[in-house]
Structures are given as C-alpha cells and as structure tokens.
The first five atom37 places (N, CA, C, CB, O) and aatype in JSON, in Angstrom:
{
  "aatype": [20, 20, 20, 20, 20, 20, 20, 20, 20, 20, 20, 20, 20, 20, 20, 20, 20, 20, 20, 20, 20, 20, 20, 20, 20, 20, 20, 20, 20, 20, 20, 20, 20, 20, 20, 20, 20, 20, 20, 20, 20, 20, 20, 20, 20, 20, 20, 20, 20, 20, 20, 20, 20, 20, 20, 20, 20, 20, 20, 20, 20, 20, 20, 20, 20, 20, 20, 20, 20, 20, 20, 20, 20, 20, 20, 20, 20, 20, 20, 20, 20, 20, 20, 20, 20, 20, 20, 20, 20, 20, 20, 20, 20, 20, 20, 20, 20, 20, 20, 20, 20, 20, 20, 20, 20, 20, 20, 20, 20, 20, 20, 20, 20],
  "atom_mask": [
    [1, 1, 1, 1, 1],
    [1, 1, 1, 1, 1],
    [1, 1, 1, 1, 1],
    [1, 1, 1, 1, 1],
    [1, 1, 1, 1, 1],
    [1, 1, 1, 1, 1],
    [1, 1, 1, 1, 1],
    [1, 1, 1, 1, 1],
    [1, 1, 1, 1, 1],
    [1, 1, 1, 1, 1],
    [1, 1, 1, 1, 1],
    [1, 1, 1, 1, 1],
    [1, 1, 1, 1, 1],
    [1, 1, 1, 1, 1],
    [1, 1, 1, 1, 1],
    [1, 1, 1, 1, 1],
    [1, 1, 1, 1, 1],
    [1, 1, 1, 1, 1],
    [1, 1, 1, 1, 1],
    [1, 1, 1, 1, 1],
    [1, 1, 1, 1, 1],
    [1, 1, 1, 1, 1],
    [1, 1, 1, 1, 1],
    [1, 1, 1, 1, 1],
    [1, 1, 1, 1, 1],
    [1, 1, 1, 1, 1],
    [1, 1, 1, 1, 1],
    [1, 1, 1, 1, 1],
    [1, 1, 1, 1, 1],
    [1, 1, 1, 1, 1],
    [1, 1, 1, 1, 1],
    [1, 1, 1, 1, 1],
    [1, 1, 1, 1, 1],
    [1, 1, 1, 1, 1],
    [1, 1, 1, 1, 1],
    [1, 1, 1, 1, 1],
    [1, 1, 1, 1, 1],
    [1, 1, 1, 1, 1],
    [1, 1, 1, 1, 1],
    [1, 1, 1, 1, 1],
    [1, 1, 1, 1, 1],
    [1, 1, 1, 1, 1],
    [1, 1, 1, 1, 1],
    [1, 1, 1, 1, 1],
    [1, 1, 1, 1, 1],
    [1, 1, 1, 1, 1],
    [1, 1, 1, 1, 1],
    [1, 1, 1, 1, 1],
    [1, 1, 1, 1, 1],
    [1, 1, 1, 1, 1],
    [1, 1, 1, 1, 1],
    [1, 1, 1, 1, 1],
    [1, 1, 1, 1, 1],
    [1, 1, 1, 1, 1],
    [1, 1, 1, 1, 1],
    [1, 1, 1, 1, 1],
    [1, 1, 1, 1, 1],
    [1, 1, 1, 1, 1],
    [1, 1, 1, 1, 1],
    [1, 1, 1, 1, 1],
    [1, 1, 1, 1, 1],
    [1, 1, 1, 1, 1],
    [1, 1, 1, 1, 1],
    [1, 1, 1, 1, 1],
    [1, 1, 1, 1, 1],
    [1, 1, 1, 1, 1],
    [1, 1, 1, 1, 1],
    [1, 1, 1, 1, 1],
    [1, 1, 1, 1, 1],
    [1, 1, 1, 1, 1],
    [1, 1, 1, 1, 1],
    [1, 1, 1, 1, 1],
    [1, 1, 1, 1, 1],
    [1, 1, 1, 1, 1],
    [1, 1, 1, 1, 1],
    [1, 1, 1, 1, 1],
    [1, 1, 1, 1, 1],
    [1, 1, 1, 1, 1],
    [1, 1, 1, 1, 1],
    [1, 1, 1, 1, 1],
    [1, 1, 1, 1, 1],
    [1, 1, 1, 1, 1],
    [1, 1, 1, 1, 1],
    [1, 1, 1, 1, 1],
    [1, 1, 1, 1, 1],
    [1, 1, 1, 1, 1],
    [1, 1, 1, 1, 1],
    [1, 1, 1, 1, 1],
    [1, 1, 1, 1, 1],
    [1, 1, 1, 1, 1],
    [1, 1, 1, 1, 1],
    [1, 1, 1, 1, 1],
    [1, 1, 1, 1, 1],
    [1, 1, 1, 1, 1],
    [1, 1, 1, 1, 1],
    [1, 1, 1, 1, 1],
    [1, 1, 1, 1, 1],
    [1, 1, 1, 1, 1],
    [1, 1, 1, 1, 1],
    [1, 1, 1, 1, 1],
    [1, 1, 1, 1, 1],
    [1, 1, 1, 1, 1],
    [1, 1, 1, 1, 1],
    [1, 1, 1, 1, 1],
    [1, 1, 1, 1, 1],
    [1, 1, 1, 1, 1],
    [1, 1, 1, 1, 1],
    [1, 1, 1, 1, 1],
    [1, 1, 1, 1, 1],
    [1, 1, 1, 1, 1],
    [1, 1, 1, 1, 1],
    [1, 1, 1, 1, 1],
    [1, 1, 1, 1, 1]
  ],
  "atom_positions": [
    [[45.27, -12.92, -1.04], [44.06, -12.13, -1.0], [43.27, -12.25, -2.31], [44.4, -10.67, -0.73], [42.05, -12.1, -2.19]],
    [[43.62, -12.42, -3.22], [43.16, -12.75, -4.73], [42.41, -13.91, -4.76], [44.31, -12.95, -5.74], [41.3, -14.06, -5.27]],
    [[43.03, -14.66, -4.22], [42.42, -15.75, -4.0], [41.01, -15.89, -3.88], [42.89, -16.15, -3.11], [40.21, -16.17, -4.76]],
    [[40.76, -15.64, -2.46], [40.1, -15.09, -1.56], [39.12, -13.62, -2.22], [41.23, -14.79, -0.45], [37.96, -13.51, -1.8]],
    [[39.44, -13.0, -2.83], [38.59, -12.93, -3.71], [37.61, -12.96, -4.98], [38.7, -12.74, -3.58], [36.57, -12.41, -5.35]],
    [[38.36, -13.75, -5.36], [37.92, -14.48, -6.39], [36.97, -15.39, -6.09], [38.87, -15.05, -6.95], [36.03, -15.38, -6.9]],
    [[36.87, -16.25, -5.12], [36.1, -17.23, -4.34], [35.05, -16.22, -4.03], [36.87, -17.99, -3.01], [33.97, -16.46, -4.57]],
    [[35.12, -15.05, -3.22], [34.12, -14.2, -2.68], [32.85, -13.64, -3.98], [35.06, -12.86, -1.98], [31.67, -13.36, -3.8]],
    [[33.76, -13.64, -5.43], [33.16, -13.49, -6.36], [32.2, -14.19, -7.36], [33.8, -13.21, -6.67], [31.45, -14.0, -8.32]],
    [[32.63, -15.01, -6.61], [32.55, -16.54, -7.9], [31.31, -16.95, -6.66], [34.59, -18.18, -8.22], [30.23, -17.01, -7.24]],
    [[31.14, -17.23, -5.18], [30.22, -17.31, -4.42], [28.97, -16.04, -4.56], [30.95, -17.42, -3.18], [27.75, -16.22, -4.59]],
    [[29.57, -14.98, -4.61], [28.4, -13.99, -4.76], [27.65, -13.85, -6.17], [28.96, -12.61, -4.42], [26.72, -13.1, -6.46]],
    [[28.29, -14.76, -6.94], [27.5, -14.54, -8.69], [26.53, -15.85, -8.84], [28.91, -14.62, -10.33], [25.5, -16.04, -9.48]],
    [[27.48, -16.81, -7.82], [26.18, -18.45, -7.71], [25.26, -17.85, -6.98], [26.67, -20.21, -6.7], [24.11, -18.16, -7.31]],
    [[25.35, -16.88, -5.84], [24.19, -16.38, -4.96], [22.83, -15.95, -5.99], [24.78, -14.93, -4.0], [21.69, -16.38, -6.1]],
    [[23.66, -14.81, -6.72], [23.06, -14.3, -7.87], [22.04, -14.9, -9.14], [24.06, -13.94, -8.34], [21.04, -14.47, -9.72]],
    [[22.75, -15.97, -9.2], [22.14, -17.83, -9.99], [20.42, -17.84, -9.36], [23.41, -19.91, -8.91], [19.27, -17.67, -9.77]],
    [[21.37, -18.23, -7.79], [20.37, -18.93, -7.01], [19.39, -18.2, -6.94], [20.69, -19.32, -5.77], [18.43, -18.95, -6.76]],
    [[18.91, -16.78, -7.0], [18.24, -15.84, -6.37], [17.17, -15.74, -7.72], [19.2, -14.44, -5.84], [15.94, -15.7, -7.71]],
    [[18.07, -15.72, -8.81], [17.09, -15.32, -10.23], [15.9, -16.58, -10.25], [18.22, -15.38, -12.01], [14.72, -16.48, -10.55]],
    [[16.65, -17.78, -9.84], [15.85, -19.08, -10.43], [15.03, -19.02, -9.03], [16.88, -20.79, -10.88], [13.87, -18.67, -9.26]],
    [[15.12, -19.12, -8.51], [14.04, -18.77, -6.97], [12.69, -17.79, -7.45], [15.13, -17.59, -5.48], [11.48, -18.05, -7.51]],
    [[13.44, -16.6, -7.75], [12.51, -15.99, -8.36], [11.79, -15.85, -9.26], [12.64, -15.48, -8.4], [11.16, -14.82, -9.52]],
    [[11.79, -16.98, -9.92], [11.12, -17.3, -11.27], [10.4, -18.52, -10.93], [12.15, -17.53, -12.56], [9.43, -18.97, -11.53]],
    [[10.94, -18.99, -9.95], [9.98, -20.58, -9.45], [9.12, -19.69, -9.43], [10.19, -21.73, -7.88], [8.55, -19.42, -10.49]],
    [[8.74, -18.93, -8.14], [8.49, -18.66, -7.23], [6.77, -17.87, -8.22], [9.85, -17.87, -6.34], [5.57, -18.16, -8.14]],
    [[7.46, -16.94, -8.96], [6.34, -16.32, -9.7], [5.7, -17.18, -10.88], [6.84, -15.02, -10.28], [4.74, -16.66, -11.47]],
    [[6.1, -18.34, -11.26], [5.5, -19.19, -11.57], [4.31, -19.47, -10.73], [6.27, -20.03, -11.7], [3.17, -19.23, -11.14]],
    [[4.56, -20.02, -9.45], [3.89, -20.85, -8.23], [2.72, -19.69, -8.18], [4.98, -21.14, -6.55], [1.57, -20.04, -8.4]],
    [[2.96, -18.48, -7.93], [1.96, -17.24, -8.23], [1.07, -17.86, -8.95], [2.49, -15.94, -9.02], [0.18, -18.61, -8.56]],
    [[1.46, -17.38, -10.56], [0.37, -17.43, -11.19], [-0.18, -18.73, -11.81], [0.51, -16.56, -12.02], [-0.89, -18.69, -12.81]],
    [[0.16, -19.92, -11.18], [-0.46, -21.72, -11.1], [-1.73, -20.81, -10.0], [1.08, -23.57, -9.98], [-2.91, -20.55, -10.26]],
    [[-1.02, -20.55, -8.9], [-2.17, -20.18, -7.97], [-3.33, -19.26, -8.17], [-1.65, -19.7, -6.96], [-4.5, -19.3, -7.77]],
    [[-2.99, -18.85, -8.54], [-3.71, -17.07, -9.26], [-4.92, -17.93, -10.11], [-2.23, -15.75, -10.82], [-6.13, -17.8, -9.91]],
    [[-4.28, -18.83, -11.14], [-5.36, -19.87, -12.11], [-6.12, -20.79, -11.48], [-4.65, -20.79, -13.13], [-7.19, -20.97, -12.06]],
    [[-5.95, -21.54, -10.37], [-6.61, -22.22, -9.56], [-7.23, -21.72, -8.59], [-6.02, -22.96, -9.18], [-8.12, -22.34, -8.01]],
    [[-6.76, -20.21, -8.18], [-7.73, -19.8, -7.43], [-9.07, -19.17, -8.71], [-6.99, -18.59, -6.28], [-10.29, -19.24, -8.6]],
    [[-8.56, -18.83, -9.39], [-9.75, -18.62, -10.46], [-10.8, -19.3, -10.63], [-9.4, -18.66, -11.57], [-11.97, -18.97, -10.42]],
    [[-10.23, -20.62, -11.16], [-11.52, -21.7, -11.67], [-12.12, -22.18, -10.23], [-10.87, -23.31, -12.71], [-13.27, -22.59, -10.21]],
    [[-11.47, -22.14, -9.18], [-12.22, -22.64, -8.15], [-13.38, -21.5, -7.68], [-11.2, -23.05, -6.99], [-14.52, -21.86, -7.37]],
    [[-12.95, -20.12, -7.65], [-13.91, -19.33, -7.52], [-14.85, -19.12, -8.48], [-13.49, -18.38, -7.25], [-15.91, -18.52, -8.3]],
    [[-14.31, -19.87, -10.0], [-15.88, -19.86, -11.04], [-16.75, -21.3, -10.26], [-15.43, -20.31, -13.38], [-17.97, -21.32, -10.1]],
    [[-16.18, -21.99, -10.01], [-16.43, -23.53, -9.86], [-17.57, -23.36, -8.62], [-14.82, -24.58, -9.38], [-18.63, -23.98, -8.51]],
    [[-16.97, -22.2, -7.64], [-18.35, -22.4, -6.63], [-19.22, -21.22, -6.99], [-18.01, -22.36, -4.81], [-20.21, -21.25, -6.26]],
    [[-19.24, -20.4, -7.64], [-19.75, -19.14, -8.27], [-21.15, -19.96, -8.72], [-18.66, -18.35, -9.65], [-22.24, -19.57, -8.33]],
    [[-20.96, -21.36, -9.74], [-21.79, -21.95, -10.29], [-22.3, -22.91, -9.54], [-21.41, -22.28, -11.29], [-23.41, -23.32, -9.89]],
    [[-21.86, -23.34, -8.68], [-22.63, -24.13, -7.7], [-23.67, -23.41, -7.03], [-21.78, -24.68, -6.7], [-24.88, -23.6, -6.99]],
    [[-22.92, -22.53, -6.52], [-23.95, -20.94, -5.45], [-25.12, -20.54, -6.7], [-22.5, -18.79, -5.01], [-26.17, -20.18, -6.17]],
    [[-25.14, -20.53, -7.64], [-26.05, -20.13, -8.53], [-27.0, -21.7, -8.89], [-25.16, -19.35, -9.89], [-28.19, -21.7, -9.22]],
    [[-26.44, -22.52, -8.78], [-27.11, -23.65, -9.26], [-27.91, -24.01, -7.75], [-25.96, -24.92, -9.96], [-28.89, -24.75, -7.83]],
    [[-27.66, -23.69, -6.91], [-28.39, -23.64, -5.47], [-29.42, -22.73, -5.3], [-27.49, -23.32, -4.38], [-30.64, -22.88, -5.22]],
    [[-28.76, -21.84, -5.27], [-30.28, -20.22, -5.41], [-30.93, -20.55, -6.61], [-29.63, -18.11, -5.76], [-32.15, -20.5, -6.4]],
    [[-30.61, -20.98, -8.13], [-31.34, -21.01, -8.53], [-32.55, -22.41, -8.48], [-30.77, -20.57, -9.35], [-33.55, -22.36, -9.21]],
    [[-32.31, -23.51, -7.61], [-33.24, -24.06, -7.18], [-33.67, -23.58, -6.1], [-33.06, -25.11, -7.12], [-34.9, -23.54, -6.04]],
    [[-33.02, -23.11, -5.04], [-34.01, -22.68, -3.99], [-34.91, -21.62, -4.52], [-33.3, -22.14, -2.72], [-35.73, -21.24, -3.69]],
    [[-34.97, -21.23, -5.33], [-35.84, -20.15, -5.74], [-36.89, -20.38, -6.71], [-35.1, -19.18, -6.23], [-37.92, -19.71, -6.78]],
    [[-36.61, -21.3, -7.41], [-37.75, -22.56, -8.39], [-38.33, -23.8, -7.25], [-36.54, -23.68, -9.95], [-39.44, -24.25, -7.52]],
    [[-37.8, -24.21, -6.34], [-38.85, -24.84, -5.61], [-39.34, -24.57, -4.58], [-38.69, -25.76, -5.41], [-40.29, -25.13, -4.04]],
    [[-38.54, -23.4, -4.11], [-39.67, -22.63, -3.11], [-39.81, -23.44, -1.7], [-41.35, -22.6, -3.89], [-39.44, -24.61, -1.6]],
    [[-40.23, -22.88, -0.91], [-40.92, -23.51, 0.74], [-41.63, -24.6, 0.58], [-42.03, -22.53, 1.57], [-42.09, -24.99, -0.49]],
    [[-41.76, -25.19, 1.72], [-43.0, -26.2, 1.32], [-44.49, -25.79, 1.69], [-42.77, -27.6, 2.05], [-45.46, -26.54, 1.61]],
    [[-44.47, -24.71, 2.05], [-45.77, -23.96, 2.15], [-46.04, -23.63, 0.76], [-45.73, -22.63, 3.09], [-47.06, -24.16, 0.33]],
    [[-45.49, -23.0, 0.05], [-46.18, -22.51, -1.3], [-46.28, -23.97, -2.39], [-45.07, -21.09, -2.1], [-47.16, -24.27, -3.2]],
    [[-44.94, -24.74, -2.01], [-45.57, -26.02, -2.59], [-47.02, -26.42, -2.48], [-44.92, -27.06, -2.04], [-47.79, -26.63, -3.41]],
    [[-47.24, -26.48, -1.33], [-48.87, -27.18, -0.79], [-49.81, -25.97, -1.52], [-49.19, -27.25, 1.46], [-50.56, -26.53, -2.31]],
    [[-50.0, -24.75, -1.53], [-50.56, -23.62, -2.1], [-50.43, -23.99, -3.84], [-49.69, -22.17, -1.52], [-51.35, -23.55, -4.53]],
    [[-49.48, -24.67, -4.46], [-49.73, -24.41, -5.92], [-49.62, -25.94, -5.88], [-48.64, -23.34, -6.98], [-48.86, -26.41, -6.73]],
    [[-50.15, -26.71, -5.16], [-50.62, -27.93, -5.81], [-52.43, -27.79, -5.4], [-49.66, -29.5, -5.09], [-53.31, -28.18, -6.17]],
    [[-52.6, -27.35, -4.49], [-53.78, -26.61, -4.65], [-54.46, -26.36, -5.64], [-53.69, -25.72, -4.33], [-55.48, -26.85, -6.13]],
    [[-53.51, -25.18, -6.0], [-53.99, -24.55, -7.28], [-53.88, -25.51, -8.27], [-53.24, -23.33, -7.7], [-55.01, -25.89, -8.59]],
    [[-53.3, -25.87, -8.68], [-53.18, -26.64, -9.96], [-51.99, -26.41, -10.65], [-54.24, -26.35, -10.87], [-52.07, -26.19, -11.86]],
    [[-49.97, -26.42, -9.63], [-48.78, -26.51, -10.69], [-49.33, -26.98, -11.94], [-47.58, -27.5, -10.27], [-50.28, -27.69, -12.29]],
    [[-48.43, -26.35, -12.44], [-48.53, -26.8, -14.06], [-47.06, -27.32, -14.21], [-48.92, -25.38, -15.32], [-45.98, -26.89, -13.79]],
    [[-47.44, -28.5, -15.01], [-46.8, -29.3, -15.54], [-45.43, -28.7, -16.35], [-47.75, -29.94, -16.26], [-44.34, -29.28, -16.38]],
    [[-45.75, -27.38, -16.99], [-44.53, -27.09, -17.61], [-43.61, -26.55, -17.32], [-44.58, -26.67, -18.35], [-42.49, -26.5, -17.82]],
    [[-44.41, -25.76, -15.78], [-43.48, -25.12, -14.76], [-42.29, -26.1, -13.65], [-44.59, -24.33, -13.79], [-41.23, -25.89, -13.07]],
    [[-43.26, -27.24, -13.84], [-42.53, -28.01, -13.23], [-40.69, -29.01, -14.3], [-43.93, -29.03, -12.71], [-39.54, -29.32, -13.99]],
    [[-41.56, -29.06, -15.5], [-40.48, -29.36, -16.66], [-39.24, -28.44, -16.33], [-41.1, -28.98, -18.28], [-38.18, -28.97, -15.99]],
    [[-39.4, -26.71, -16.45], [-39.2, -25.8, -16.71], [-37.7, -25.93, -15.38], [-40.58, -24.83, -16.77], [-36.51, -25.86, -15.68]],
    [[-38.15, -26.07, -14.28], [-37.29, -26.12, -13.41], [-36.54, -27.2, -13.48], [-37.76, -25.97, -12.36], [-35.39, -27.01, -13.11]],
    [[-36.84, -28.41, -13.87], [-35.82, -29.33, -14.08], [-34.99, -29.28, -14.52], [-35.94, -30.03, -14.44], [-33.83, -29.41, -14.13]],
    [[-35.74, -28.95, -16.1], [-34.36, -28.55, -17.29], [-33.53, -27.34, -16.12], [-35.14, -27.46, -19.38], [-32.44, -27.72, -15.66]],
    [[-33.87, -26.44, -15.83], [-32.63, -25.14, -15.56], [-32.01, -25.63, -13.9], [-33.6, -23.03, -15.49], [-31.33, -24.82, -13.26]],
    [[-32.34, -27.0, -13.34], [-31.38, -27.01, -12.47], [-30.69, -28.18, -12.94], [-31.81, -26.99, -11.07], [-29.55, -28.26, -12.48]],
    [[-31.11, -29.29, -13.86], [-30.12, -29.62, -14.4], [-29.07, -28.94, -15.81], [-30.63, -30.66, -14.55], [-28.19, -29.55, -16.42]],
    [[-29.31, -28.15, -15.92], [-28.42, -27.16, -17.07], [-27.57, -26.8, -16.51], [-28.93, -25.95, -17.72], [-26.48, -26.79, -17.07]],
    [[-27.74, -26.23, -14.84], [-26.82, -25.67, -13.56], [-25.92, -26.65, -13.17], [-27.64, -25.29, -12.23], [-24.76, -26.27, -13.36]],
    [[-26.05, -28.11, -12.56], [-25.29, -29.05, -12.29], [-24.33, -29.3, -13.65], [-26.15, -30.21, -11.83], [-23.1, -29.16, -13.7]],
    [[-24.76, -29.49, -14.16], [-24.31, -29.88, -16.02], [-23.36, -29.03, -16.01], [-25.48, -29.54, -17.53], [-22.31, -29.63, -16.27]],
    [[-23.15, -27.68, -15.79], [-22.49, -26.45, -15.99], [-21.17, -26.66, -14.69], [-23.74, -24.99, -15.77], [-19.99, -26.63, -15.04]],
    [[-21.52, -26.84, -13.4], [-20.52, -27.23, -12.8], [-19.59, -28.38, -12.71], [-20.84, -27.1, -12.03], [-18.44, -28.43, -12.29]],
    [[-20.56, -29.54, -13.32], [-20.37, -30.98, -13.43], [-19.09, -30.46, -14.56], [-21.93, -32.13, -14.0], [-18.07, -30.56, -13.89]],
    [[-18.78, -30.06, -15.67], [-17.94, -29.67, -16.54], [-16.88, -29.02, -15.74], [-18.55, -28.87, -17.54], [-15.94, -29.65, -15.26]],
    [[-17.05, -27.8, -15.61], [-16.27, -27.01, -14.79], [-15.15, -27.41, -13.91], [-17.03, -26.47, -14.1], [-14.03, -26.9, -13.91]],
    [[-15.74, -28.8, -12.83], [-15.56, -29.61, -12.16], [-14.34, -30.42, -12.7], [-16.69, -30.16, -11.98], [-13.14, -30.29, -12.47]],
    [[-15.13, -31.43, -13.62], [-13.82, -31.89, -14.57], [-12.32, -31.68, -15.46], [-14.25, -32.12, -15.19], [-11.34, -32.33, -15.8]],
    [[-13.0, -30.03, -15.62], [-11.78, -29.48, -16.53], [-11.09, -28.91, -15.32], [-12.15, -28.24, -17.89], [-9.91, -29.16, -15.53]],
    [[-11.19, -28.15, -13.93], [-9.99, -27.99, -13.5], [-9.81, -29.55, -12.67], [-9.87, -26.52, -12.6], [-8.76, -29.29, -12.08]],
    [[-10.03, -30.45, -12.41], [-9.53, -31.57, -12.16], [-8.35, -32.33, -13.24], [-10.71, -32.29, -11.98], [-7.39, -33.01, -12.86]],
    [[-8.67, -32.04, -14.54], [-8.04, -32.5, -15.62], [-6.67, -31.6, -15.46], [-8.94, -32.35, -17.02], [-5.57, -32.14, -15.39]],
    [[-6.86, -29.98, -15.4], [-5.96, -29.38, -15.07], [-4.7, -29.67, -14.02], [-6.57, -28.57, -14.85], [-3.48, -29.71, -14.21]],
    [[-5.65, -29.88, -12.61], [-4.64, -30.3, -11.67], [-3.83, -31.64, -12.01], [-5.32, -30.46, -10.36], [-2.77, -31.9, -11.44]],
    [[-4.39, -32.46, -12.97], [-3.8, -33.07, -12.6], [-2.7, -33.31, -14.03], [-4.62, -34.02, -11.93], [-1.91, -34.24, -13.95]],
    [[-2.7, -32.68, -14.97], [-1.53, -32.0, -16.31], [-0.61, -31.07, -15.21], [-2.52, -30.66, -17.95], [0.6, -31.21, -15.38]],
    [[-0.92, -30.34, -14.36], [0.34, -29.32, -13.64], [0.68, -30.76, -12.63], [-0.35, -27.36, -12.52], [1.89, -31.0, -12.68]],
    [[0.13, -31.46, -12.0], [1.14, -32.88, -11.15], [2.21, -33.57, -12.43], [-0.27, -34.6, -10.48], [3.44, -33.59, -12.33]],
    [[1.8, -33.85, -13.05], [2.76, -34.51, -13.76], [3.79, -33.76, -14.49], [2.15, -35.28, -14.59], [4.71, -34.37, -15.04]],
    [[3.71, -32.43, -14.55], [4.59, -32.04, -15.21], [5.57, -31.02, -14.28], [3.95, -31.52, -16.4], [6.54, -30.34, -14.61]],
    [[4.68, -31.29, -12.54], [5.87, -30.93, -11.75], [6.78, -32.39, -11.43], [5.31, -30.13, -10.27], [7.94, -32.25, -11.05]],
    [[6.14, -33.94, -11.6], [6.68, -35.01, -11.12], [7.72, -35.03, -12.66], [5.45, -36.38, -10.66], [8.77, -35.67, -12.52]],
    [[7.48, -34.37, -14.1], [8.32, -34.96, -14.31], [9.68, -33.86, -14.65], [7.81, -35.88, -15.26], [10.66, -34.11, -15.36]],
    [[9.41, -32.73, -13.99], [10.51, -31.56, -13.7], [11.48, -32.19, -12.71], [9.83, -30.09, -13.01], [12.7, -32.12, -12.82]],
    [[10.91, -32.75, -11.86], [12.25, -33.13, -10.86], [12.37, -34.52, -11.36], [12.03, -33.06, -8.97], [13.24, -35.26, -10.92]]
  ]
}
C-alpha cells in the first residue's frame, strides 16, 4: 500500500507541475493577446480617422463643383494633402511596428520549442 502511495503522490505533485506551467503559458498567451489586440485597435483607430478625416476635407462632389466655382484656394487644397498624408504616415508606422512586433514574438516562440 505504500507503494501505491507514494506513486499516488509523486503523480499528484507532477499534476501539480503540470497545472502551474499551464497556467503561466496560458496567462502569458493573455497578455501577447491583450497587446495585439491593443495596437491593432490603435492601428484601425488611425486608419478610421485618416478616412473621416479625408472624407471630410474632400467633401461630395457636389460641393467640389460649388468651390471650384468659387475659386478653391490653393492652400486649402495644400492644406488637405499635407493632413491626409500626415494620417497615412501615422498608420503607415503603426503598421510596421506591430508587424516588426509579430514577428520578434514568432521567433522567440520558434526558438522556445
């Protein structure tokens, strides 16, 4: 019977092993996710803003035809360039650094196992 429990002991303390390191993967894998869901929700945050903020600088094509009419001005037109390329520019980065990210957490899960 000693035996036999000893084995029962020595199995229920590897259980014990197994359960801690599970649980530490595991809340790892959390907060990898938790960070990638982050930058991806800044990542389209700035896209969605780099969109409205051109749909809202170039407008319909009715008021187009109305302020060439009038006489756009030239600086208004500058004006929107620069701030929807400042917007792309801003995600274009964004873009890169969690790509750079994903791909520092691949290699350092390829070189864990």
């Amino acid at each position: 019977m000693s035996r036999a429990k000893s084995k029962k002991e020595d199995l229920i303390a590897q259980a014990e092993i197994y359960e801690k390191e599970l649980s530490e993967e595991v809340g790892e894998i959390k907060q990898q996710i938790k960070e990638k869901g982050s930058q991806a929700l800044l990542i389209g945050g700035v896209l969605l803003g780099s969109y409205l903020l051109y749909s809202l600088l170039s407008g319909s094509e009715k008021k187009s035809k109305l302020d060439t009419k009038e006489g756009s001005s030239f600086l208004g037109g500058a004006i929107k360039s620069y701030a929807i390329a400042l917007a792309l520019s801003l995600a274009k980065d964004k873009l890169v650094e969690f790509l750079q990210q994903l791909e520092e957490n691949n290699q350092e899960v390829t070189t864990k196992k």
